[in-house]
Structures are given as C-alpha cells and as structure tokens.
XYZ file of N, CA, C and O in Angstrom:
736
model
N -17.552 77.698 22.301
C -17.981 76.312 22.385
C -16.760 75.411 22.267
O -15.993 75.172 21.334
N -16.849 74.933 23.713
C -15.804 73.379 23.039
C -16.028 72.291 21.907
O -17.077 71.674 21.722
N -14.496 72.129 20.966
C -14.237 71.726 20.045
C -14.238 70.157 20.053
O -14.557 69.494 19.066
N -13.883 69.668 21.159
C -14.185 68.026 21.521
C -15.262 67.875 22.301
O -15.445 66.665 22.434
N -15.896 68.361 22.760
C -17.216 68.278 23.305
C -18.108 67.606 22.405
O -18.381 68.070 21.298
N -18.545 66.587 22.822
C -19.399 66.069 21.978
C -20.659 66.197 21.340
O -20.942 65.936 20.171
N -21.633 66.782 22.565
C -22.960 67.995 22.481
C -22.495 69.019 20.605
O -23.093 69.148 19.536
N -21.317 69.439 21.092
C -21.016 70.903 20.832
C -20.681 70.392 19.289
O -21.257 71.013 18.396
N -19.529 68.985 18.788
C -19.616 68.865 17.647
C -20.727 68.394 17.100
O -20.688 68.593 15.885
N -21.566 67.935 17.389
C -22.655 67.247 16.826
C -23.466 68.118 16.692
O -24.166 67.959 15.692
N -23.729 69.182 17.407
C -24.853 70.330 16.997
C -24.102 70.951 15.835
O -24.706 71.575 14.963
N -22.677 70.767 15.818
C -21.910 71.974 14.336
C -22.610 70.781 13.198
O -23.085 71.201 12.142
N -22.618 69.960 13.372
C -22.511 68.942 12.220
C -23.872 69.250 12.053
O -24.029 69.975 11.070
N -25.011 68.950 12.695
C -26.708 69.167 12.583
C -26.762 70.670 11.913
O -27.175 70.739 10.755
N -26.353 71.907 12.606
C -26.127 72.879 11.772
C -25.951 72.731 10.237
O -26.672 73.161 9.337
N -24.746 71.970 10.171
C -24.161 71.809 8.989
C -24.853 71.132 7.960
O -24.578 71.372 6.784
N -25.844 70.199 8.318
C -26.937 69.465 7.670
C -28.324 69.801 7.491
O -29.210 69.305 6.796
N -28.284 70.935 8.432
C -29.390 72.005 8.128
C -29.525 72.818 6.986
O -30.436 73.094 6.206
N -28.024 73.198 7.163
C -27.897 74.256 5.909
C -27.293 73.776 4.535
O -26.674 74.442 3.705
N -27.686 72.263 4.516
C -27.419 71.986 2.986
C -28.907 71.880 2.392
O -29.865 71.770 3.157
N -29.062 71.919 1.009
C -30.363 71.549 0.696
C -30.705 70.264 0.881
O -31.886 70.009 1.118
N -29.523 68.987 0.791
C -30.045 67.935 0.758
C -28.810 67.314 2.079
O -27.772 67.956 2.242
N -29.095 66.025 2.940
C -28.045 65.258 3.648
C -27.108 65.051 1.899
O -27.488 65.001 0.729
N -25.609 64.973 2.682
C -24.156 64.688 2.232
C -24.792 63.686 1.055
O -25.598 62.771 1.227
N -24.196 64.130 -0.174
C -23.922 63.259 -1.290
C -22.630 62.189 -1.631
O -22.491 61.139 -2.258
N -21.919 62.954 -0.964
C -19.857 62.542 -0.930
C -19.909 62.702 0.651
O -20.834 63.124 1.344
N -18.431 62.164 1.088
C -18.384 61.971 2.073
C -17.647 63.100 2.483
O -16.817 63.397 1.624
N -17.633 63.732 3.318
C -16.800 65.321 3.789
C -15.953 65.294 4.679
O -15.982 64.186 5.215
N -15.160 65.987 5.144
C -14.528 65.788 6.085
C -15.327 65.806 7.376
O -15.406 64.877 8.179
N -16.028 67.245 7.480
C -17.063 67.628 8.231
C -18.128 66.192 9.043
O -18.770 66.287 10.089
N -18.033 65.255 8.355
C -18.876 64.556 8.264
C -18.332 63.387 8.649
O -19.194 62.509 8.676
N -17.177 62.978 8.983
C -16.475 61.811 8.910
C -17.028 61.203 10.485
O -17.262 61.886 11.482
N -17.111 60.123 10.378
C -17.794 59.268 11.636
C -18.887 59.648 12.289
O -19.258 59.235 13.388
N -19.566 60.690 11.393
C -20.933 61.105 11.777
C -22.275 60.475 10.975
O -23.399 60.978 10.975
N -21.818 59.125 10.228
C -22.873 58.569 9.486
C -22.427 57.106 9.216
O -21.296 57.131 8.731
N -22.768 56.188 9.313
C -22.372 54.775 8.887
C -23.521 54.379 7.186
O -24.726 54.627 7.121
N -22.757 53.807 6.148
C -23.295 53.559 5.162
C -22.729 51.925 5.241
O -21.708 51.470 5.756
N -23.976 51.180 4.418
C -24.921 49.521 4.482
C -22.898 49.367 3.505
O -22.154 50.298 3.197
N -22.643 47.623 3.293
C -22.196 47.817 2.654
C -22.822 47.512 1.371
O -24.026 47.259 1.425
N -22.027 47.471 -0.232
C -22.505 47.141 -1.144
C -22.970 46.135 -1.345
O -22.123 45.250 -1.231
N -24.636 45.505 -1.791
C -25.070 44.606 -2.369
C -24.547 44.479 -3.411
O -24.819 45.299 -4.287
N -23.389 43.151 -3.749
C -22.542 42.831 -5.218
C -23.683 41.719 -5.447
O -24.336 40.944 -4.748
N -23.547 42.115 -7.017
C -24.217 41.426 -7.711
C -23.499 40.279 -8.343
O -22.619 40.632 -9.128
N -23.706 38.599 -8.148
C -23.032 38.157 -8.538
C -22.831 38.085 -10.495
O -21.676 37.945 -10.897
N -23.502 38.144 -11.121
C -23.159 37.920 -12.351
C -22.279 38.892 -12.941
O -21.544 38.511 -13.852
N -22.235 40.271 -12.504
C -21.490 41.301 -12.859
C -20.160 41.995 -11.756
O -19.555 43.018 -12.076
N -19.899 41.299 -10.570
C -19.025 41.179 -9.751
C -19.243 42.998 -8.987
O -18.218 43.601 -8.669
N -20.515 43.612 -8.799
C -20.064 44.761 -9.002
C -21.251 45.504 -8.261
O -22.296 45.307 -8.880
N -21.393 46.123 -7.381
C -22.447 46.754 -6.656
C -23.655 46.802 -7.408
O -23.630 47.397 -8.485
N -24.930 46.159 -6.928
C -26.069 46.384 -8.088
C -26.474 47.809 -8.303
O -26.073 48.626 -7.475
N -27.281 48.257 -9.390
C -27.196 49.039 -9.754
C -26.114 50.159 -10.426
O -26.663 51.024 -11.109
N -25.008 50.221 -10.340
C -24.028 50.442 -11.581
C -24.219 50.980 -12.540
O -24.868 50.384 -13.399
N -23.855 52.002 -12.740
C -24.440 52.885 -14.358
C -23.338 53.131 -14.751
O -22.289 53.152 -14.108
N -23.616 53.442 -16.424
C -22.476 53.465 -17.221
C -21.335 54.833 -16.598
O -20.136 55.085 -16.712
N -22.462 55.429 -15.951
C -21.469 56.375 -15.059
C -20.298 55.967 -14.244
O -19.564 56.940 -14.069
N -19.830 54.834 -13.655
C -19.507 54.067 -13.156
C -19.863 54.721 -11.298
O -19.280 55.120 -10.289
N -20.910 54.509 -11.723
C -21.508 55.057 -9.770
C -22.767 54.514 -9.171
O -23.945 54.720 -9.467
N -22.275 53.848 -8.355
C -23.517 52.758 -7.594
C -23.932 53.869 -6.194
O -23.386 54.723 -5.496
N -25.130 53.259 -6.339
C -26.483 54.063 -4.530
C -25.762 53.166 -3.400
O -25.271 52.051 -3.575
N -25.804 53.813 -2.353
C -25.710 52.905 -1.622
C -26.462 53.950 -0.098
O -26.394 55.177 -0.033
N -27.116 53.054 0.949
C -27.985 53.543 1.981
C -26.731 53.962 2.938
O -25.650 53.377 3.004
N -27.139 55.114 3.658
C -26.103 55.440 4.896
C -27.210 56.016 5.699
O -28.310 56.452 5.356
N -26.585 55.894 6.957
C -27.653 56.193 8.436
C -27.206 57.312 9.223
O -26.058 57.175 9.648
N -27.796 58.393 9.540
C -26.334 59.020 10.416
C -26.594 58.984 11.725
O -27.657 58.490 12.100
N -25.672 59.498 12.643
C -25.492 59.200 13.790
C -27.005 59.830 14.575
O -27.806 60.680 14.187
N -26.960 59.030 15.766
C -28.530 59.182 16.438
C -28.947 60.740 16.714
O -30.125 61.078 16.598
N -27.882 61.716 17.101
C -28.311 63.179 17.472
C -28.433 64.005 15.935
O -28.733 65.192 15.814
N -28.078 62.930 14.673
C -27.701 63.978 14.112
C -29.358 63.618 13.599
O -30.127 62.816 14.128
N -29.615 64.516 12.369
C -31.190 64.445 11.544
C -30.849 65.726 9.941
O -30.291 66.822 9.883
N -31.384 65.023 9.101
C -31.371 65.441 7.704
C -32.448 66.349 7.610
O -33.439 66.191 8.323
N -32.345 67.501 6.622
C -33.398 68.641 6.196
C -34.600 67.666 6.256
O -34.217 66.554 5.892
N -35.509 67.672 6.482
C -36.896 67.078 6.320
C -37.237 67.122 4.307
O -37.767 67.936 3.552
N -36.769 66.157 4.186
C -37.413 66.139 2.169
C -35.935 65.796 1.840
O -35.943 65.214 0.755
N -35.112 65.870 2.149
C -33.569 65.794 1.667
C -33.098 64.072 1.478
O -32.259 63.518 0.767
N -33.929 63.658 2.325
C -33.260 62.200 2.423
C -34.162 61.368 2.066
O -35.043 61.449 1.210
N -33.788 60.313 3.007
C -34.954 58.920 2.013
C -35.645 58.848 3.603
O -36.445 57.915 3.668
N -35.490 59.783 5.165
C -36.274 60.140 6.414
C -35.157 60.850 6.793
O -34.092 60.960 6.184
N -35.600 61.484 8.211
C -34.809 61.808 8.457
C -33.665 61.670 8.833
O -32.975 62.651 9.113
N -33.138 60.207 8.938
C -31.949 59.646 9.733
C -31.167 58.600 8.712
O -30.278 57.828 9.073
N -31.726 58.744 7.240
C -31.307 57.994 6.100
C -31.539 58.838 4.937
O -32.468 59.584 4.625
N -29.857 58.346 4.087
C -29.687 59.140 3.076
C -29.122 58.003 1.821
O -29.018 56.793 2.021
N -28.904 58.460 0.953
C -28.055 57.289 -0.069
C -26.691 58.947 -0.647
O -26.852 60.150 -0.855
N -25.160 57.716 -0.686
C -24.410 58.479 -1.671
C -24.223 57.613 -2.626
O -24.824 56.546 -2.748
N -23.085 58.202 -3.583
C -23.308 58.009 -4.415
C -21.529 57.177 -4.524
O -20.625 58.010 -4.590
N -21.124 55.846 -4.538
C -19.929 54.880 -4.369
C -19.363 54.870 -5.618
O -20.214 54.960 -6.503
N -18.012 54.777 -6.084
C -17.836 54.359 -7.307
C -17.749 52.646 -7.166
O -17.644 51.934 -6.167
N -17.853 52.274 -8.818
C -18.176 51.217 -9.144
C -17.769 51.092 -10.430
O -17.715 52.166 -11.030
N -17.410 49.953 -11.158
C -16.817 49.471 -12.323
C -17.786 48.951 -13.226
O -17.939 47.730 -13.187
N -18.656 49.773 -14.240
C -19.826 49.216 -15.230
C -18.902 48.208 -16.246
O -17.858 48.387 -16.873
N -19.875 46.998 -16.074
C -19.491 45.950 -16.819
C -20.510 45.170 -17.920
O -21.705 45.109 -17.632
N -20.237 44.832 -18.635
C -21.434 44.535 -20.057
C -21.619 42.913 -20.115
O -22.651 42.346 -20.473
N -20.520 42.339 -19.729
C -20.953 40.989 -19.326
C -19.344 40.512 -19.992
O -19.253 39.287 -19.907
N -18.318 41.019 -20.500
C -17.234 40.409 -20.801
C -16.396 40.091 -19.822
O -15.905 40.973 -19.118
N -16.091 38.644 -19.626
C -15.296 38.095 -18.798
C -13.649 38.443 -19.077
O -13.145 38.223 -20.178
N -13.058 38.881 -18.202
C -11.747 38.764 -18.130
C -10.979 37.575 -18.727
O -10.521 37.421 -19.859
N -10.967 36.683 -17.519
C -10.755 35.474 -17.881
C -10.588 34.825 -19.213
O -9.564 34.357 -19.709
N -11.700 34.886 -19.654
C -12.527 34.524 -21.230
C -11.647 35.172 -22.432
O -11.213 34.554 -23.404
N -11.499 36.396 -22.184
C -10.472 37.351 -23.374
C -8.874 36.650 -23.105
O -8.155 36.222 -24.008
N -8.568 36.656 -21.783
C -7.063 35.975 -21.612
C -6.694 34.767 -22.175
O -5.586 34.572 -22.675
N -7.852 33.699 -22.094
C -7.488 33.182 -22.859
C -7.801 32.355 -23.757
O -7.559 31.148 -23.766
N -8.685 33.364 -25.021
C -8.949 33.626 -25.737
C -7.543 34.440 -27.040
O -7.582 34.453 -28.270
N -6.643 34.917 -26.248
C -6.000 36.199 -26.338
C -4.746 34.704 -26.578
O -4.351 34.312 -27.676
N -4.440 34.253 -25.536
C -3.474 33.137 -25.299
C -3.217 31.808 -26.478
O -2.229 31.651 -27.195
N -4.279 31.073 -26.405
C -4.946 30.079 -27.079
C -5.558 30.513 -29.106
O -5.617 29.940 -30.194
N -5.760 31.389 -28.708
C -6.353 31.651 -30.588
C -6.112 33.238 -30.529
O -7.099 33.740 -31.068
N -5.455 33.990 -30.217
C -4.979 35.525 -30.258
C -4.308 35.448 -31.717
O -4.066 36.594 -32.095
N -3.941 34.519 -32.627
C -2.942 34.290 -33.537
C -3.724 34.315 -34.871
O -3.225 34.362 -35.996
N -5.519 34.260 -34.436
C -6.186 34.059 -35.542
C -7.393 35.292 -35.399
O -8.422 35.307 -36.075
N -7.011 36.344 -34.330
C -7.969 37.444 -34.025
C -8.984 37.461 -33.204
O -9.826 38.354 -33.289
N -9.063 36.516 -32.315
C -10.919 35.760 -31.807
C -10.375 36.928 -30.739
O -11.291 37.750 -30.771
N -9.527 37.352 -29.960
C -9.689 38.111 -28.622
C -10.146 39.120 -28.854
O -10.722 39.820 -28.023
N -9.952 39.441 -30.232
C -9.987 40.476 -30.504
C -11.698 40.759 -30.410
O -12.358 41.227 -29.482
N -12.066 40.338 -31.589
C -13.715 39.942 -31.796
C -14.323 40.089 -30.897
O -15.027 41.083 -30.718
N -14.185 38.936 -29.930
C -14.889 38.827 -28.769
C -14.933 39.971 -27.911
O -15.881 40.000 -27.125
N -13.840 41.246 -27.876
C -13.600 42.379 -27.418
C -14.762 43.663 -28.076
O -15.205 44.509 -27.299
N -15.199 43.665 -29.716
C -15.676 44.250 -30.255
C -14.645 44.806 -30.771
O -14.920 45.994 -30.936
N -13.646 44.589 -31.100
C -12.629 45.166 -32.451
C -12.536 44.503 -33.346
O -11.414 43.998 -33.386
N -13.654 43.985 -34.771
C -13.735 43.254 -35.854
C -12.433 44.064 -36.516
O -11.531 43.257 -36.741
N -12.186 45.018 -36.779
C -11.180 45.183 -37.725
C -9.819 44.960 -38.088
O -9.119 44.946 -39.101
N -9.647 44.650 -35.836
C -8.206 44.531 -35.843
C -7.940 43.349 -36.083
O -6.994 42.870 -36.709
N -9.252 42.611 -35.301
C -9.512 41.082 -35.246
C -9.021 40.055 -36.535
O -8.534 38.926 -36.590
N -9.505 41.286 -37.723
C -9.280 40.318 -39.088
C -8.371 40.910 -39.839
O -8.342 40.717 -41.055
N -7.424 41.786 -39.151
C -6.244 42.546 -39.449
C -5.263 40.752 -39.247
O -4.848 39.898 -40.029
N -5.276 40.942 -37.769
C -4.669 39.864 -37.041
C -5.019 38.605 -37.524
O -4.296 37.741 -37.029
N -5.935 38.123 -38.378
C -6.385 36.920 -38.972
C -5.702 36.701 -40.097
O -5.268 35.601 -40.441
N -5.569 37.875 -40.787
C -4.955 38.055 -42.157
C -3.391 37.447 -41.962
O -3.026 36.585 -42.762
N -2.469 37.893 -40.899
C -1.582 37.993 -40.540
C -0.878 36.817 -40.123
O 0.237 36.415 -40.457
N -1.994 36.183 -39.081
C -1.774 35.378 -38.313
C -0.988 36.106 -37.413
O 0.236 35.980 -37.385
N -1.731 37.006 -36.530
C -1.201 37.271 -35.693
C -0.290 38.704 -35.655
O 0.100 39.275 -34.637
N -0.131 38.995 -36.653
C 1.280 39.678 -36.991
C 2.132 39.509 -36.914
O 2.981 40.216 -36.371
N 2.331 37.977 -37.693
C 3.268 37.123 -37.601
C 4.033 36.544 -35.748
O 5.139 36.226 -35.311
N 2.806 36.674 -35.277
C 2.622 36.230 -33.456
C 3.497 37.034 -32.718
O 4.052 36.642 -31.691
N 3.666 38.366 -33.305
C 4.262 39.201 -32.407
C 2.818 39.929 -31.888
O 2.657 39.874 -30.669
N 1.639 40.672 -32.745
C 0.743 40.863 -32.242
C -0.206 40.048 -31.080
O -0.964 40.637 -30.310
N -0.074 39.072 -31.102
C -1.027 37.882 -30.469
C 0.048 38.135 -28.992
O -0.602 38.279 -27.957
N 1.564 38.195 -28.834
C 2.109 38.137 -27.880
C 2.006 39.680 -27.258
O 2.360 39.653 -26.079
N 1.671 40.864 -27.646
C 1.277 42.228 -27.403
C 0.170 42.463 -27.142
O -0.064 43.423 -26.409
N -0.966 41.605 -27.693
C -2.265 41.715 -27.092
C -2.445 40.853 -25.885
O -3.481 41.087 -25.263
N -1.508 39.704 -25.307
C -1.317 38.492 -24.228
C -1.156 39.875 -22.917
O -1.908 40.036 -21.956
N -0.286 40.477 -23.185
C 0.364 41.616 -22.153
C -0.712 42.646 -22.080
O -1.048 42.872 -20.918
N -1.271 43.250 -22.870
C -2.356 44.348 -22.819
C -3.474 44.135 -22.237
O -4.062 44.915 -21.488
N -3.902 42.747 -22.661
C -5.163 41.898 -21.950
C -5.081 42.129 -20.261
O -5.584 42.840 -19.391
N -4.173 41.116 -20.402
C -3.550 40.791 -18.822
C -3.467 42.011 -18.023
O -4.124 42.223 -17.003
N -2.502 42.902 -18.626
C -2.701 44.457 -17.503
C -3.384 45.281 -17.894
O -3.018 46.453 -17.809
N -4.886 44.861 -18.582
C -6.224 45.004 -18.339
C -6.210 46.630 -19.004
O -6.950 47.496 -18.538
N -5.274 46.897 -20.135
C -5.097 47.870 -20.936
C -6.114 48.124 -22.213
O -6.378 49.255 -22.621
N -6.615 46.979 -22.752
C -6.917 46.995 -23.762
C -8.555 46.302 -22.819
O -8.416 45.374 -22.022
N -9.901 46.890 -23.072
C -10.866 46.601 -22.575
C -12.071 45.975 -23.653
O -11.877 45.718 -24.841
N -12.933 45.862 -23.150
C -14.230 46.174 -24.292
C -14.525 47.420 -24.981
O -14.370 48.544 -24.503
N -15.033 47.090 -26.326
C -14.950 48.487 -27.115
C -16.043 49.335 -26.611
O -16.089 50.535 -26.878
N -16.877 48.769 -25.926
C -18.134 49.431 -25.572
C -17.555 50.084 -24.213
O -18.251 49.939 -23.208
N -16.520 50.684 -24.117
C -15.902 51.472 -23.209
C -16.354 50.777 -21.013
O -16.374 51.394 -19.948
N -16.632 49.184 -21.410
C -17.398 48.914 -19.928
C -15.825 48.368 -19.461
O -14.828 48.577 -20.153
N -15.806 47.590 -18.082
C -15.027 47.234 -17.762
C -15.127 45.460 -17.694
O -16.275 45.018 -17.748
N -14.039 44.484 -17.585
C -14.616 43.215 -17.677
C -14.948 42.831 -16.042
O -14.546 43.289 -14.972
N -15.834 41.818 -16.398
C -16.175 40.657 -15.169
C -14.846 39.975 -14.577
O -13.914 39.338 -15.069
N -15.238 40.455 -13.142
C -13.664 39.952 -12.657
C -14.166 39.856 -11.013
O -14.956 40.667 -10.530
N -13.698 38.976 -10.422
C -14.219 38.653 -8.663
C -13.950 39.676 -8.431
O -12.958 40.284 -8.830
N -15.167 40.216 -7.430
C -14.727 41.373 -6.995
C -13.380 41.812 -5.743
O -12.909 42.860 -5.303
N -13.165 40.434 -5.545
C -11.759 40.173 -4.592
C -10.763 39.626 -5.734
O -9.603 39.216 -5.687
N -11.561 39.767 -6.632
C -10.134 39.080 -7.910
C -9.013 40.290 -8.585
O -8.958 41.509 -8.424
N -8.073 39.222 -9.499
C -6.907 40.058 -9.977
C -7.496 41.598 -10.811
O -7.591 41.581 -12.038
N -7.786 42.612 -10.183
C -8.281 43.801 -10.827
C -7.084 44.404 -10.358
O -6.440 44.071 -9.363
N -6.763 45.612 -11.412
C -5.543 46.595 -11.849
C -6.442 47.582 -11.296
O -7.579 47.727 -11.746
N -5.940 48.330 -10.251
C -6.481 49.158 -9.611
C -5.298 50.951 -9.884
O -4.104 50.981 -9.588
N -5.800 51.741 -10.267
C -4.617 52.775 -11.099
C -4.612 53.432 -9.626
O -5.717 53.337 -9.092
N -3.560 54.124 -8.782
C -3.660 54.885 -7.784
C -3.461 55.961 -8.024
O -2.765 56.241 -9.000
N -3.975 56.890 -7.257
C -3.976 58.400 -7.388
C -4.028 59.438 -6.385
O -4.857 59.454 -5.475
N -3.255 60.181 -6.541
C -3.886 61.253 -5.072
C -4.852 63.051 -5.616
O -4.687 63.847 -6.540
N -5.789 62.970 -4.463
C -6.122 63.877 -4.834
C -6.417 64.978 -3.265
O -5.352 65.185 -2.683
N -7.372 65.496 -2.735
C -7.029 66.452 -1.965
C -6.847 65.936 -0.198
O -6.487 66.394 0.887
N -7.446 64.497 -0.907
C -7.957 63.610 0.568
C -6.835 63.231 0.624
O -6.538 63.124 1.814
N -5.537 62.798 -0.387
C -4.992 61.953 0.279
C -3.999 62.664 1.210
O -3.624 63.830 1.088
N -3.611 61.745 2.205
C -2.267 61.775 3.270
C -0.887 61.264 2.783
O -0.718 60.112 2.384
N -0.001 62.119 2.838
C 1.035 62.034 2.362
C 1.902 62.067 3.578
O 1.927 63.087 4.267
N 2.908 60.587 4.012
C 3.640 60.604 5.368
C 5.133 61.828 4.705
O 5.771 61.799 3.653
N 5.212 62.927 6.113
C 6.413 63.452 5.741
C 7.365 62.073 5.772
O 7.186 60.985 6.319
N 8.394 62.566 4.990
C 9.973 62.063 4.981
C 10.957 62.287 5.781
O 11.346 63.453 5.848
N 11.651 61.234 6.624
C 12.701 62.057 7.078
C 13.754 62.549 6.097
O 13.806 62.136 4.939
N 14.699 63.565 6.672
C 15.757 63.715 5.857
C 16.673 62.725 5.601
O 16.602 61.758 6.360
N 17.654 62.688 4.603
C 18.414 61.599 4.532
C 19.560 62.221 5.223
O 19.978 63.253 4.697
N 20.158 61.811 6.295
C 21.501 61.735 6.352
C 22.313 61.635 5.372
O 22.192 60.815 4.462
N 23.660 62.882 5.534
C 24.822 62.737 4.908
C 25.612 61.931 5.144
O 25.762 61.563 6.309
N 26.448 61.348 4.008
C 27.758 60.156 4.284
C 28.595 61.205 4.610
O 29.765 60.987 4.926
C-alpha cells in the first residue's frame, strides 16, 4: 500500500482507531492532522479554560477528519471525541494583587497573608520586613512567579498576560541540528 496515498493513510489511521478501546486521549503522532479540536472556552474570572481541575487538565471537543470514525461507545459519536489540554488551576489569587501587595506593604507581611503563609507573614511583621531585605526577596520571587499560593493553585493572570512559562523538552520535541563551527 502506498504511504502518501491518501485512501491508504486514512484507512491505517481508521484501523488505528479501531483498535484502540477508546478515540485518542493525547495527541499522537499517528494522528496528527487527522482530527481538528474547538478551541478553549476561557473563562473570564479565572483566565483559564473552563473546567480546570486541580489536576491542572481542561476537556476540550475535537472532530476527526470526515473518512475517519471512532469505536462506536468510545467517543461522545462517532466523529467526536474530547482530550484532555493542560491548563493552570487557579483559586482566585490575583497576580497583580500579591505584586503589589508584596511592593507597597511586603515590609509589614500582608503579601505574605494574602498568599496563605500566616507564619512567614508575621515572621516579616515582627521584623519589618527583615529589616526590608525580605520584603525586597519576596518583590523578585513574586514577580518571577516563584513563590505561589499555599494552596499549591496558580495565580489569575490574562491569559495573553505576563505568565512565566518553564520550557522543556520531551520526546516530541525537535531539536534543529547544528552546524559545525569552523576552525580559526
């Protein structure tokens, strides 16, 4: 069977969706441009795909392509499925709000508080700050979004806003070769 044939990949892929118990949960290689998914409904008060669990993993609807069709019971029909997106669970603490909070009265513990760390909060009260070297260490931690809510969520932040995004590679990613360097 030809490999660019279009008939020919799309029946491997239908195969391939036959023999799972359920349509694709993650996105596969196998699978790539063989399904279009809705984009995320963001929720405005929490900047953040609705539905969001502390898991940090939002539903989202995907359709797949017209020849292709899902196990019958696997999906939400046969030509619609939901995966499963990451997403940033948030409890309702504003970014913003801690910065400067952190900025403005960090010297008397309130960022702290407002974070859910009473202890350090009135560590730093006691102190004033730690003598405003703490208040200027929590200004920096805030900001590059190091130091979070204690309730392990993430803060409220536009979802096109200043978010610290950590990069990583894992089996997906593409790595451009290098040329060699020339010798002097």
């Amino acid at each position: 069977m030809n490999e660019t044939s279009s008939t020919g990949s799309n029946y491997q892929v239908f195969l391939y969706l036959m023999q799972q118990e359920k349509c694709p949960t993650a996105p596969s290689i196998q699978l790539k441009k063989r399904y279009s998914c809705a984009s995320p409904d963001i929720d405005p008060e929490t900047q953040q795909p609705r539905g969001c669990s502390k898991e940090n993993k939002a539903l989202v609807n995907c359709t797949t392509s017209e020849n292709i069709k899902c196990k019958p019971g696997t999906g939400l029909d046969n030509r619609n499925f939901t995966i499963e997106i990451p997403c940033e669970y948030t409890n309702g603490y504003s970014f913003e709000t801690a910065l400067l909070l952190s900025i403005f009265l960090g010297m008397f513990g309130v960022d702290r508080f407002y974070l859910g760390y009473p202890a350090i909060g009135l560590l730093k009260l006691c102190t004033l700050g730690f003598m405003f070297l703490g208040q200027l260490v929590d200004i920096i931690l805030i900001a590059l979004q190091v130091v979070r809510p204690a309730d392990g969520s993430y803060y409220v932040i536009n979802y096109f806003g200043p978010r610290l995004t950590f990069l990583q590679m894992n089996n997906d990613t593409y790595v451009v070769p290098q040329e060699p360097e020339a010798e002097l």
